């Protein structure tokens, strides 16, 4: 292959590109629950490579309306309480898994305070973060204005979506993901 030749899509991305629309929609909805985000990505298939897929995800996240952002947020569990039986949620929140009970209780209180202040779940890209880092982040963000917090939430959602899209491009959809 010459330097100017396009690189072929990874096997995972090739599997995603080959899915029918309903199956691809189901996979993307598992990454971000906002229907407008999913539609944006579906309309641009097939993707040549993981970066093109992630760039489309970034653009779709940036284009979310306040309602779309709320739809996306509604699918995220509180930090410290991953969705039961959801390996993605558990993997992303791994930093809370071994946290001492006092820290877990404090995180619950902070989650509730955040939800009361901003009307939504505290969203942070938890991948690779410790329980203490997440606690410190929610403490810091409780002092934000609603406008500033909305900017941070969109950026955090973008990070989460990008990690999930990269994982999709690498491994492809699982059989459970592809079920409509």
PDB file of N, CA and C in Angstrom, residues 66-171:
ATOM      1  N   UNK A  66     -30.463  21.829  23.531  1.00  0.00           N
ATOM      2  CA  UNK A  66     -30.636  21.603  24.973  1.00  0.00           C
ATOM      3  C   UNK A  66     -31.495  20.361  25.201  1.00  0.00           C
ATOM      4  N   UNK A  67     -32.521  20.173  24.387  1.00  0.00           N
ATOM      5  CA  UNK A  67     -33.380  18.985  24.523  1.00  0.00           C
ATOM      6  C   UNK A  67     -32.606  17.712  24.180  1.00  0.00           C
ATOM      7  N   UNK A  68     -31.787  17.762  23.143  1.00  0.00           N
ATOM      8  CA  UNK A  68     -30.982  16.606  22.774  1.00  0.00           C
ATOM      9  C   UNK A  68     -29.969  16.255  23.844  1.00  0.00           C
ATOM     10  N   UNK A  69     -29.378  17.284  24.437  1.00  0.00           N
ATOM     11  CA  UNK A  69     -28.435  17.059  25.520  1.00  0.00           C
ATOM     12  C   UNK A  69     -29.144  16.410  26.706  1.00  0.00           C
ATOM     13  N   UNK A  70     -30.350  16.863  27.001  1.00  0.00           N
ATOM     14  CA  UNK A  70     -31.124  16.268  28.098  1.00  0.00           C
ATOM     15  C   UNK A  70     -31.456  14.802  27.794  1.00  0.00           C
ATOM     16  N   UNK A  71     -31.775  14.491  26.527  1.00  0.00           N
ATOM     17  CA  UNK A  71     -32.040  13.096  26.148  1.00  0.00           C
ATOM     18  C   UNK A  71     -30.805  12.233  26.359  1.00  0.00           C
ATOM     19  N   UNK A  72     -29.664  12.754  25.979  1.00  0.00           N
ATOM     20  CA  UNK A  72     -28.410  12.012  26.152  1.00  0.00           C
ATOM     21  C   UNK A  72     -28.117  11.800  27.635  1.00  0.00           C
ATOM     22  N   UNK A  73     -28.312  12.839  28.422  1.00  0.00           N
ATOM     23  CA  UNK A  73     -28.028  12.774  29.863  1.00  0.00           C
ATOM     24  C   UNK A  73     -28.927  11.775  30.580  1.00  0.00           C
ATOM     25  N   UNK A  74     -30.150  11.664  30.157  1.00  0.00           N
ATOM     26  CA  UNK A  74     -31.117  10.799  30.836  1.00  0.00           C
ATOM     27  C   UNK A  74     -30.684   9.337  30.855  1.00  0.00           C
ATOM     28  N   UNK A  75     -29.829   8.938  29.951  1.00  0.00           N
ATOM     29  CA  UNK A  75     -29.393   7.548  29.874  1.00  0.00           C
ATOM     30  C   UNK A  75     -28.176   7.257  30.747  1.00  0.00           C
ATOM     31  N   UNK A  76     -27.600   8.278  31.356  1.00  0.00           N
ATOM     32  CA  UNK A  76     -26.398   8.082  32.160  1.00  0.00           C
ATOM     33  C   UNK A  76     -26.757   7.892  33.626  1.00  0.00           C
ATOM     34  N   UNK A  77     -26.262   6.807  34.242  1.00  0.00           N
ATOM     35  CA  UNK A  77     -26.527   6.593  35.673  1.00  0.00           C
ATOM     36  C   UNK A  77     -25.657   7.503  36.522  1.00  0.00           C
ATOM     37  N   UNK A  78     -26.059   7.749  37.755  1.00  0.00           N
ATOM     38  CA  UNK A  78     -25.220   8.554  38.642  1.00  0.00           C
ATOM     39  C   UNK A  78     -23.869   7.877  38.882  1.00  0.00           C
ATOM     40  N   UNK A  79     -22.848   8.710  39.082  1.00  0.00           N
ATOM     41  CA  UNK A  79     -21.516   8.184  39.412  1.00  0.00           C
ATOM     42  C   UNK A  79     -21.618   7.446  40.746  1.00  0.00           C
ATOM     43  N   UNK A  80     -21.068   6.249  40.768  1.00  0.00           N
ATOM     44  CA  UNK A  80     -21.117   5.419  41.965  1.00  0.00           C
ATOM     45  C   UNK A  80     -22.269   4.436  41.954  1.00  0.00           C
ATOM     46  N   UNK A  81     -23.150   4.562  40.957  1.00  0.00           N
ATOM     47  CA  UNK A  81     -24.289   3.647  40.849  1.00  0.00           C
ATOM     48  C   UNK A  81     -24.470   3.227  39.395  1.00  0.00           C
ATOM     49  N   UNK A  82     -23.520   2.445  38.858  1.00  0.00           N
ATOM     50  CA  UNK A  82     -23.656   2.008  37.458  1.00  0.00           C
ATOM     51  C   UNK A  82     -24.920   1.188  37.272  1.00  0.00           C
ATOM     52  N   UNK A  83     -25.404   1.184  36.047  1.00  0.00           N
ATOM     53  CA  UNK A  83     -26.604   0.399  35.737  1.00  0.00           C
ATOM     54  C   UNK A  83     -26.334  -1.067  36.038  1.00  0.00           C
ATOM     55  N   UNK A  84     -27.207  -1.704  36.819  1.00  0.00           N
ATOM     56  CA  UNK A  84     -27.029  -3.135  37.111  1.00  0.00           C
ATOM     57  C   UNK A  84     -27.005  -3.957  35.819  1.00  0.00           C
ATOM     58  N   UNK A  85     -26.041  -4.848  35.738  1.00  0.00           N
ATOM     59  CA  UNK A  85     -25.939  -5.734  34.583  1.00  0.00           C
ATOM     60  C   UNK A  85     -25.390  -5.077  33.327  1.00  0.00           C
ATOM     61  N   UNK A  86     -24.944  -3.829  33.410  1.00  0.00           N
ATOM     62  CA  UNK A  86     -24.420  -3.122  32.244  1.00  0.00           C
ATOM     63  C   UNK A  86     -22.899  -3.074  32.329  1.00  0.00           C
ATOM     64  N   UNK A  87     -22.211  -3.906  31.544  1.00  0.00           N
ATOM     65  CA  UNK A  87     -20.750  -3.944  31.636  1.00  0.00           C
ATOM     66  C   UNK A  87     -20.087  -2.634  31.197  1.00  0.00           C
ATOM     67  N   UNK A  88     -20.696  -1.881  30.284  1.00  0.00           N
ATOM     68  CA  UNK A  88     -20.124  -0.605  29.853  1.00  0.00           C
ATOM     69  C   UNK A  88     -20.141   0.377  31.016  1.00  0.00           C
ATOM     70  N   UNK A  89     -21.286   0.484  31.670  1.00  0.00           N
ATOM     71  CA  UNK A  89     -21.427   1.383  32.815  1.00  0.00           C
ATOM     72  C   UNK A  89     -20.443   0.999  33.920  1.00  0.00           C
ATOM     73  N   UNK A  90     -20.341  -0.284  34.212  1.00  0.00           N
ATOM     74  CA  UNK A  90     -19.419  -0.758  35.250  1.00  0.00           C
ATOM     75  C   UNK A  90     -17.971  -0.464  34.877  1.00  0.00           C
ATOM     76  N   UNK A  91     -17.607  -0.693  33.609  1.00  0.00           N
ATOM     77  CA  UNK A  91     -16.231  -0.448  33.156  1.00  0.00           C
ATOM     78  C   UNK A  91     -15.909   1.036  33.252  1.00  0.00           C
ATOM     79  N   UNK A  92     -16.828   1.889  32.821  1.00  0.00           N
ATOM     80  CA  UNK A  92     -16.568   3.321  32.827  1.00  0.00           C
ATOM     81  C   UNK A  92     -16.462   3.882  34.246  1.00  0.00           C
ATOM     82  N   UNK A  93     -17.178   3.284  35.176  1.00  0.00           N
ATOM     83  CA  UNK A  93     -17.165   3.781  36.552  1.00  0.00           C
ATOM     84  C   UNK A  93     -16.279   2.936  37.472  1.00  0.00           C
ATOM     85  N   UNK A  94     -15.362   2.209  36.898  1.00  0.00           N
ATOM     86  CA  UNK A  94     -14.493   1.310  37.660  1.00  0.00           C
ATOM     87  C   UNK A  94     -13.790   2.013  38.820  1.00  0.00           C
ATOM     88  N   UNK A  95     -13.485   3.303  38.671  1.00  0.00           N
ATOM     89  CA  UNK A  95     -12.794   4.044  39.717  1.00  0.00           C
ATOM     90  C   UNK A  95     -13.567   4.128  41.016  1.00  0.00           C
ATOM     91  N   UNK A  96     -14.884   3.951  40.971  1.00  0.00           N
ATOM     92  CA  UNK A  96     -15.708   3.990  42.184  1.00  0.00           C
ATOM     93  C   UNK A  96     -15.854   2.609  42.808  1.00  0.00           C
ATOM     94  N   UNK A  97     -15.523   1.567  42.079  1.00  0.00           N
ATOM     95  CA  UNK A  97     -15.799   0.194  42.526  1.00  0.00           C
ATOM     96  C   UNK A  97     -15.186  -0.128  43.887  1.00  0.00           C
ATOM     97  N   UNK A  98     -13.960   0.262  44.116  1.00  0.00           N
ATOM     98  CA  UNK A  98     -13.302  -0.085  45.372  1.00  0.00           C
ATOM     99  C   UNK A  98     -13.262   1.054  46.377  1.00  0.00           C
ATOM    100  N   UNK A  99     -14.069   2.085  46.136  1.00  0.00           N
ATOM    101  CA  UNK A  99     -14.038   3.251  47.032  1.00  0.00           C
ATOM    102  C   UNK A  99     -14.547   2.871  48.420  1.00  0.00           C
ATOM    103  N   UNK A 100     -13.957   3.471  49.456  1.00  0.00           N
ATOM    104  CA  UNK A 100     -14.447   3.214  50.813  1.00  0.00           C
ATOM    105  C   UNK A 100     -15.914   3.641  50.954  1.00  0.00           C
ATOM    106  N   UNK A 101     -16.611   3.006  51.866  1.00  0.00           N
ATOM    107  CA  UNK A 101     -18.032   3.285  52.049  1.00  0.00           C
ATOM    108  C   UNK A 101     -18.301   4.760  52.342  1.00  0.00           C
ATOM    109  N   UNK A 102     -17.439   5.408  53.126  1.00  0.00           N
ATOM    110  CA  UNK A 102     -17.635   6.833  53.439  1.00  0.00           C
ATOM    111  C   UNK A 102     -17.569   7.686  52.172  1.00  0.00           C
ATOM    112  N   UNK A 103     -16.661   7.356  51.264  1.00  0.00           N
ATOM    113  CA  UNK A 103     -16.546   8.106  50.014  1.00  0.00           C
ATOM    114  C   UNK A 103     -17.754   7.842  49.123  1.00  0.00           C
ATOM    115  N   UNK A 104     -18.212   6.606  49.104  1.00  0.00           N
ATOM    116  CA  UNK A 104     -19.402   6.272  48.314  1.00  0.00           C
ATOM    117  C   UNK A 104     -20.618   7.042  48.838  1.00  0.00           C
ATOM    118  N   UNK A 105     -20.749   7.128  50.152  1.00  0.00           N
ATOM    119  CA  UNK A 105     -21.865   7.866  50.752  1.00  0.00           C
ATOM    120  C   UNK A 105     -21.752   9.359  50.433  1.00  0.00           C
ATOM    121  N   UNK A 106     -20.536   9.890  50.511  1.00  0.00           N
ATOM    122  CA  UNK A 106     -20.334  11.305  50.179  1.00  0.00           C
ATOM    123  C   UNK A 106     -20.678  11.562  48.712  1.00  0.00           C
ATOM    124  N   UNK A 107     -20.297  10.639  47.844  1.00  0.00           N
ATOM    125  CA  UNK A 107     -20.593  10.794  46.420  1.00  0.00           C
ATOM    126  C   UNK A 107     -22.100  10.787  46.175  1.00  0.00           C
ATOM    127  N   UNK A 108     -22.827   9.955  46.902  1.00  0.00           N
ATOM    128  CA  UNK A 108     -24.284   9.930  46.777  1.00  0.00           C
ATOM    129  C   UNK A 108     -24.858  11.292  47.172  1.00  0.00           C
ATOM    130  N   UNK A 109     -24.391  11.843  48.285  1.00  0.00           N
ATOM    131  CA  UNK A 109     -24.860  13.164  48.725  1.00  0.00           C
ATOM    132  C   UNK A 109     -24.526  14.240  47.696  1.00  0.00           C
ATOM    133  N   UNK A 110     -23.320  14.193  47.165  1.00  0.00           N
ATOM    134  CA  UNK A 110     -22.919  15.180  46.166  1.00  0.00           C
ATOM    135  C   UNK A 110     -23.722  15.033  44.878  1.00  0.00           C
ATOM    136  N   UNK A 111     -23.985  13.793  44.471  1.00  0.00           N
ATOM    137  CA  UNK A 111     -24.826  13.553  43.292  1.00  0.00           C
ATOM    138  C   UNK A 111     -26.204  14.179  43.491  1.00  0.00           C
ATOM    139  N   UNK A 112     -26.781  13.988  44.672  1.00  0.00           N
ATOM    140  CA  UNK A 112     -28.105  14.546  44.959  1.00  0.00           C
ATOM    141  C   UNK A 112     -28.074  16.068  44.961  1.00  0.00           C
ATOM    142  N   UNK A 113     -27.035  16.650  45.552  1.00  0.00           N
ATOM    143  CA  UNK A 113     -26.901  18.110  45.570  1.00  0.00           C
ATOM    144  C   UNK A 113     -26.759  18.648  44.149  1.00  0.00           C
ATOM    145  N   UNK A 114     -25.979  17.955  43.338  1.00  0.00           N
ATOM    146  CA  UNK A 114     -25.793  18.368  41.943  1.00  0.00           C
ATOM    147  C   UNK A 114     -27.123  18.300  41.195  1.00  0.00           C
ATOM    148  N   UNK A 115     -27.831  17.194  41.381  1.00  0.00           N
ATOM    149  CA  UNK A 115     -29.101  17.023  40.674  1.00  0.00           C
ATOM    150  C   UNK A 115     -30.105  18.094  41.105  1.00  0.00           C
ATOM    151  N   UNK A 116     -30.105  18.433  42.376  1.00  0.00           N
ATOM    152  CA  UNK A 116     -31.002  19.478  42.852  1.00  0.00           C
ATOM    153  C   UNK A 116     -30.624  20.833  42.246  1.00  0.00           C
ATOM    154  N   UNK A 117     -29.333  21.105  42.160  1.00  0.00           N
ATOM    155  CA  UNK A 117     -28.877  22.399  41.640  1.00  0.00           C
ATOM    156  C   UNK A 117     -29.079  22.523  40.134  1.00  0.00           C
ATOM    157  N   UNK A 118     -28.761  21.469  39.384  1.00  0.00           N
ATOM    158  CA  UNK A 118     -28.761  21.566  37.926  1.00  0.00           C
ATOM    159  C   UNK A 118     -29.892  20.793  37.240  1.00  0.00           C
ATOM    160  N   UNK A 119     -30.647  20.000  37.994  1.00  0.00           N
ATOM    161  CA  UNK A 119     -31.782  19.290  37.403  1.00  0.00           C
ATOM    162  C   UNK A 119     -31.412  18.114  36.526  1.00  0.00           C
ATOM    163  N   UNK A 120     -30.226  17.583  36.692  1.00  0.00           N
ATOM    164  CA  UNK A 120     -29.777  16.441  35.888  1.00  0.00           C
ATOM    165  C   UNK A 120     -28.701  15.689  36.656  1.00  0.00           C
ATOM    166  N   UNK A 121     -28.388  14.515  36.165  1.00  0.00           N
ATOM    167  CA  UNK A 121     -27.333  13.708  36.764  1.00  0.00           C
ATOM    168  C   UNK A 121     -25.981  14.385  36.528  1.00  0.00           C
ATOM    169  N   UNK A 122     -25.066  14.210  37.480  1.00  0.00           N
ATOM    170  CA  UNK A 122     -23.697  14.690  37.317  1.00  0.00           C
ATOM    171  C   UNK A 122     -23.021  13.821  36.266  1.00  0.00           C
ATOM    172  N   UNK A 123     -22.539  14.446  35.203  1.00  0.00           N
ATOM    173  CA  UNK A 123     -21.894  13.705  34.130  1.00  0.00           C
ATOM    174  C   UNK A 123     -20.420  14.063  34.077  1.00  0.00           C
ATOM    175  N   UNK A 124     -19.609  13.023  34.084  1.00  0.00           N
ATOM    176  CA  UNK A 124     -18.167  13.176  33.949  1.00  0.00           C
ATOM    177  C   UNK A 124     -17.659  11.953  33.187  1.00  0.00           C
ATOM    178  N   UNK A 125     -16.653  12.167  32.366  1.00  0.00           N
ATOM    179  CA  UNK A 125     -16.015  11.032  31.716  1.00  0.00           C
ATOM    180  C   UNK A 125     -15.200  10.335  32.802  1.00  0.00           C
ATOM    181  N   UNK A 126     -15.761   9.283  33.359  1.00  0.00           N
ATOM    182  CA  UNK A 126     -15.184   8.607  34.521  1.00  0.00           C
ATOM    183  C   UNK A 126     -14.055   7.650  34.155  1.00  0.00           C
ATOM    184  N   UNK A 127     -13.916   7.324  32.893  1.00  0.00           N
ATOM    185  CA  UNK A 127     -12.888   6.379  32.462  1.00  0.00           C
ATOM    186  C   UNK A 127     -11.512   6.859  32.913  1.00  0.00           C
ATOM    187  N   UNK A 128     -10.838   6.014  33.682  1.00  0.00           N
ATOM    188  CA  UNK A 128      -9.491   6.303  34.136  1.00  0.00           C
ATOM    189  C   UNK A 128      -9.407   7.229  35.342  1.00  0.00           C
ATOM    190  N   UNK A 129     -10.524   7.646  35.888  1.00  0.00           N
ATOM    191  CA  UNK A 129     -10.513   8.541  37.051  1.00  0.00           C
ATOM    192  C   UNK A 129     -10.732   7.756  38.332  1.00  0.00           C
ATOM    193  N   UNK A 130     -10.109   8.235  39.394  1.00  0.00           N
ATOM    194  CA  UNK A 130     -10.306   7.618  40.704  1.00  0.00           C
ATOM    195  C   UNK A 130     -11.575   8.165  41.337  1.00  0.00           C
ATOM    196  N   UNK A 131     -12.031   7.492  42.371  1.00  0.00           N
ATOM    197  CA  UNK A 131     -13.202   7.958  43.111  1.00  0.00           C
ATOM    198  C   UNK A 131     -12.954   9.350  43.680  1.00  0.00           C
ATOM    199  N   UNK A 132     -11.767   9.587  44.175  1.00  0.00           N
ATOM    200  CA  UNK A 132     -11.435  10.895  44.740  1.00  0.00           C
ATOM    201  C   UNK A 132     -11.470  11.987  43.680  1.00  0.00           C
ATOM    202  N   UNK A 133     -10.976  11.676  42.492  1.00  0.00           N
ATOM    203  CA  UNK A 133     -11.009  12.660  41.397  1.00  0.00           C
ATOM    204  C   UNK A 133     -12.441  13.004  41.012  1.00  0.00           C
ATOM    205  N   UNK A 134     -13.303  12.000  40.978  1.00  0.00           N
ATOM    206  CA  UNK A 134     -14.704  12.258  40.630  1.00  0.00           C
ATOM    207  C   UNK A 134     -15.389  13.068  41.731  1.00  0.00           C
ATOM    208  N   UNK A 135     -15.101  12.725  42.984  1.00  0.00           N
ATOM    209  CA  UNK A 135     -15.672  13.488  44.096  1.00  0.00           C
ATOM    210  C   UNK A 135     -15.225  14.938  44.035  1.00  0.00           C
ATOM    211  N   UNK A 136     -13.941  15.157  43.810  1.00  0.00           N
ATOM    212  CA  UNK A 136     -13.418  16.515  43.744  1.00  0.00           C
ATOM    213  C   UNK A 136     -14.036  17.291  42.579  1.00  0.00           C
ATOM    214  N   UNK A 137     -14.267  16.611  41.473  1.00  0.00           N
ATOM    215  CA  UNK A 137     -14.858  17.271  40.308  1.00  0.00           C
ATOM    216  C   UNK A 137     -16.291  17.716  40.594  1.00  0.00           C
ATOM    217  N   UNK A 138     -17.086  16.853  41.209  1.00  0.00           N
ATOM    218  CA  UNK A 138     -18.472  17.256  41.490  1.00  0.00           C
ATOM    219  C   UNK A 138     -18.486  18.386  42.511  1.00  0.00           C
ATOM    220  N   UNK A 139     -17.615  18.335  43.489  1.00  0.00           N
ATOM    221  CA  UNK A 139     -17.514  19.441  44.465  1.00  0.00           C
ATOM    222  C   UNK A 139     -17.228  20.760  43.749  1.00  0.00           C
ATOM    223  N   UNK A 140     -16.236  20.735  42.866  1.00  0.00           N
ATOM    224  CA  UNK A 140     -15.854  21.948  42.133  1.00  0.00           C
ATOM    225  C   UNK A 140     -16.992  22.446  41.243  1.00  0.00           C
ATOM    226  N   UNK A 141     -17.633  21.532  40.569  1.00  0.00           N
ATOM    227  CA  UNK A 141     -18.650  21.923  39.592  1.00  0.00           C
ATOM    228  C   UNK A 141     -19.949  22.396  40.233  1.00  0.00           C
ATOM    229  N   UNK A 142     -20.188  22.065  41.467  1.00  0.00           N
ATOM    230  CA  UNK A 142     -21.390  22.559  42.143  1.00  0.00           C
ATOM    231  C   UNK A 142     -21.406  24.080  42.214  1.00  0.00           C
ATOM    232  N   UNK A 143     -20.249  24.722  42.144  1.00  0.00           N
ATOM    233  CA  UNK A 143     -20.179  26.176  42.186  1.00  0.00           C
ATOM    234  C   UNK A 143     -20.335  26.853  40.836  1.00  0.00           C
ATOM    235  N   UNK A 144     -20.468  26.079  39.774  1.00  0.00           N
ATOM    236  CA  UNK A 144     -20.588  26.658  38.435  1.00  0.00           C
ATOM    237  C   UNK A 144     -21.949  27.307  38.221  1.00  0.00           C
ATOM    238  N   UNK A 145     -21.978  28.249  37.300  1.00  0.00           N
ATOM    239  CA  UNK A 145     -23.263  28.778  36.834  1.00  0.00           C
ATOM    240  C   UNK A 145     -23.900  27.700  35.956  1.00  0.00           C
ATOM    241  N   UNK A 146     -25.213  27.729  35.785  1.00  0.00           N
ATOM    242  CA  UNK A 146     -25.841  26.754  34.884  1.00  0.00           C
ATOM    243  C   UNK A 146     -25.267  26.809  33.465  1.00  0.00           C
ATOM    244  N   UNK A 147     -24.934  27.991  32.993  1.00  0.00           N
ATOM    245  CA  UNK A 147     -24.384  28.121  31.636  1.00  0.00           C
ATOM    246  C   UNK A 147     -23.005  27.464  31.542  1.00  0.00           C
ATOM    247  N   UNK A 148     -22.176  27.713  32.524  1.00  0.00           N
ATOM    248  CA  UNK A 148     -20.835  27.103  32.521  1.00  0.00           C
ATOM    249  C   UNK A 148     -20.939  25.592  32.647  1.00  0.00           C
ATOM    250  N   UNK A 149     -21.841  25.149  33.502  1.00  0.00           N
ATOM    251  CA  UNK A 149     -22.009  23.707  33.692  1.00  0.00           C
ATOM    252  C   UNK A 149     -22.491  23.039  32.411  1.00  0.00           C
ATOM    253  N   UNK A 150     -23.377  23.695  31.670  1.00  0.00           N
ATOM    254  CA  UNK A 150     -23.856  23.135  30.401  1.00  0.00           C
ATOM    255  C   UNK A 150     -22.698  22.941  29.426  1.00  0.00           C
ATOM    256  N   UNK A 151     -21.753  23.885  29.400  1.00  0.00           N
ATOM    257  CA  UNK A 151     -20.571  23.745  28.539  1.00  0.00           C
ATOM    258  C   UNK A 151     -19.731  22.539  28.953  1.00  0.00           C
ATOM    259  N   UNK A 152     -19.538  22.391  30.251  1.00  0.00           N
ATOM    260  CA  UNK A 152     -18.720  21.280  30.759  1.00  0.00           C
ATOM    261  C   UNK A 152     -19.402  19.947  30.472  1.00  0.00           C
ATOM    262  N   UNK A 153     -20.715  19.887  30.692  1.00  0.00           N
ATOM    263  CA  UNK A 153     -21.466  18.655  30.439  1.00  0.00           C
ATOM    264  C   UNK A 153     -21.337  18.238  28.976  1.00  0.00           C
ATOM    265  N   UNK A 154     -21.462  19.190  28.063  1.00  0.00           N
ATOM    266  CA  UNK A 154     -21.331  18.871  26.630  1.00  0.00           C
ATOM    267  C   UNK A 154     -19.928  18.331  26.334  1.00  0.00           C
ATOM    268  N   UNK A 155     -18.902  18.943  26.922  1.00  0.00           N
ATOM    269  CA  UNK A 155     -17.528  18.469  26.707  1.00  0.00           C
ATOM    270  C   UNK A 155     -17.333  17.069  27.285  1.00  0.00           C
ATOM    271  N   UNK A 156     -17.870  16.818  28.470  1.00  0.00           N
ATOM    272  CA  UNK A 156     -17.748  15.487  29.089  1.00  0.00           C
ATOM    273  C   UNK A 156     -18.494  14.436  28.266  1.00  0.00           C
ATOM    274  N   UNK A 157     -19.691  14.785  27.794  1.00  0.00           N
ATOM    275  CA  UNK A 157     -20.443  13.866  26.939  1.00  0.00           C
ATOM    276  C   UNK A 157     -19.648  13.556  25.676  1.00  0.00           C
ATOM    277  N   UNK A 158     -19.028  14.568  25.098  1.00  0.00           N
ATOM    278  CA  UNK A 158     -18.198  14.356  23.911  1.00  0.00           C
ATOM    279  C   UNK A 158     -17.056  13.390  24.176  1.00  0.00           C
ATOM    280  N   UNK A 159     -16.423  13.510  25.341  1.00  0.00           N
ATOM    281  CA  UNK A 159     -15.328  12.586  25.697  1.00  0.00           C
ATOM    282  C   UNK A 159     -15.850  11.155  25.829  1.00  0.00           C
ATOM    283  N   UNK A 160     -16.973  11.007  26.508  1.00  0.00           N
ATOM    284  CA  UNK A 160     -17.571   9.679  26.689  1.00  0.00           C
ATOM    285  C   UNK A 160     -17.918   9.077  25.331  1.00  0.00           C
ATOM    286  N   UNK A 161     -18.602   9.853  24.491  1.00  0.00           N
ATOM    287  CA  UNK A 161     -19.002   9.349  23.175  1.00  0.00           C
ATOM    288  C   UNK A 161     -17.786   8.964  22.344  1.00  0.00           C
ATOM    289  N   UNK A 162     -16.726   9.764  22.411  1.00  0.00           N
ATOM    290  CA  UNK A 162     -15.515   9.495  21.630  1.00  0.00           C
ATOM    291  C   UNK A 162     -14.874   8.175  22.074  1.00  0.00           C
ATOM    292  N   UNK A 163     -14.797   7.939  23.365  1.00  0.00           N
ATOM    293  CA  UNK A 163     -14.237   6.679  23.872  1.00  0.00           C
ATOM    294  C   UNK A 163     -15.086   5.504  23.399  1.00  0.00           C
ATOM    295  N   UNK A 164     -16.380   5.658  23.491  1.00  0.00           N
ATOM    296  CA  UNK A 164     -17.279   4.573  23.077  1.00  0.00           C
ATOM    297  C   UNK A 164     -17.211   4.327  21.579  1.00  0.00           C
ATOM    298  N   UNK A 165     -17.140   5.388  20.787  1.00  0.00           N
ATOM    299  CA  UNK A 165     -17.024   5.225  19.327  1.00  0.00           C
ATOM    300  C   UNK A 165     -15.695   4.577  18.947  1.00  0.00           C
ATOM    301  N   UNK A 166     -14.622   4.963  19.605  1.00  0.00           N
ATOM    302  CA  UNK A 166     -13.317   4.347  19.315  1.00  0.00           C
ATOM    303  C   UNK A 166     -13.354   2.855  19.641  1.00  0.00           C
ATOM    304  N   UNK A 167     -14.005   2.510  20.746  1.00  0.00           N
ATOM    305  CA  UNK A 167     -14.138   1.099  21.120  1.00  0.00           C
ATOM    306  C   UNK A 167     -14.975   0.353  20.069  1.00  0.00           C
ATOM    307  N   UNK A 168     -16.041   0.987  19.589  1.00  0.00           N
ATOM    308  CA  UNK A 168     -16.863   0.388  18.531  1.00  0.00           C
ATOM    309  C   UNK A 168     -16.035   0.166  17.272  1.00  0.00           C
ATOM    310  N   UNK A 169     -15.269   1.176  16.881  1.00  0.00           N
ATOM    311  CA  UNK A 169     -14.461   1.057  15.664  1.00  0.00           C
ATOM    312  C   UNK A 169     -13.420  -0.039  15.792  1.00  0.00           C
ATOM    313  N   UNK A 170     -12.896  -0.205  17.003  1.00  0.00           N
ATOM    314  CA  UNK A 170     -11.866  -1.224  17.219  1.00  0.00           C
ATOM    315  C   UNK A 170     -12.461  -2.627  17.247  1.00  0.00           C
ATOM    316  N   UNK A 171     -13.498  -2.811  18.066  1.00  0.00           N
ATOM    317  CA  UNK A 171     -14.029  -4.162  18.288  1.00  0.00           C
ATOM    318  C   UNK A 171     -15.256  -4.464  17.446  1.00  0.00           C
TER     319      UNK A 171
END
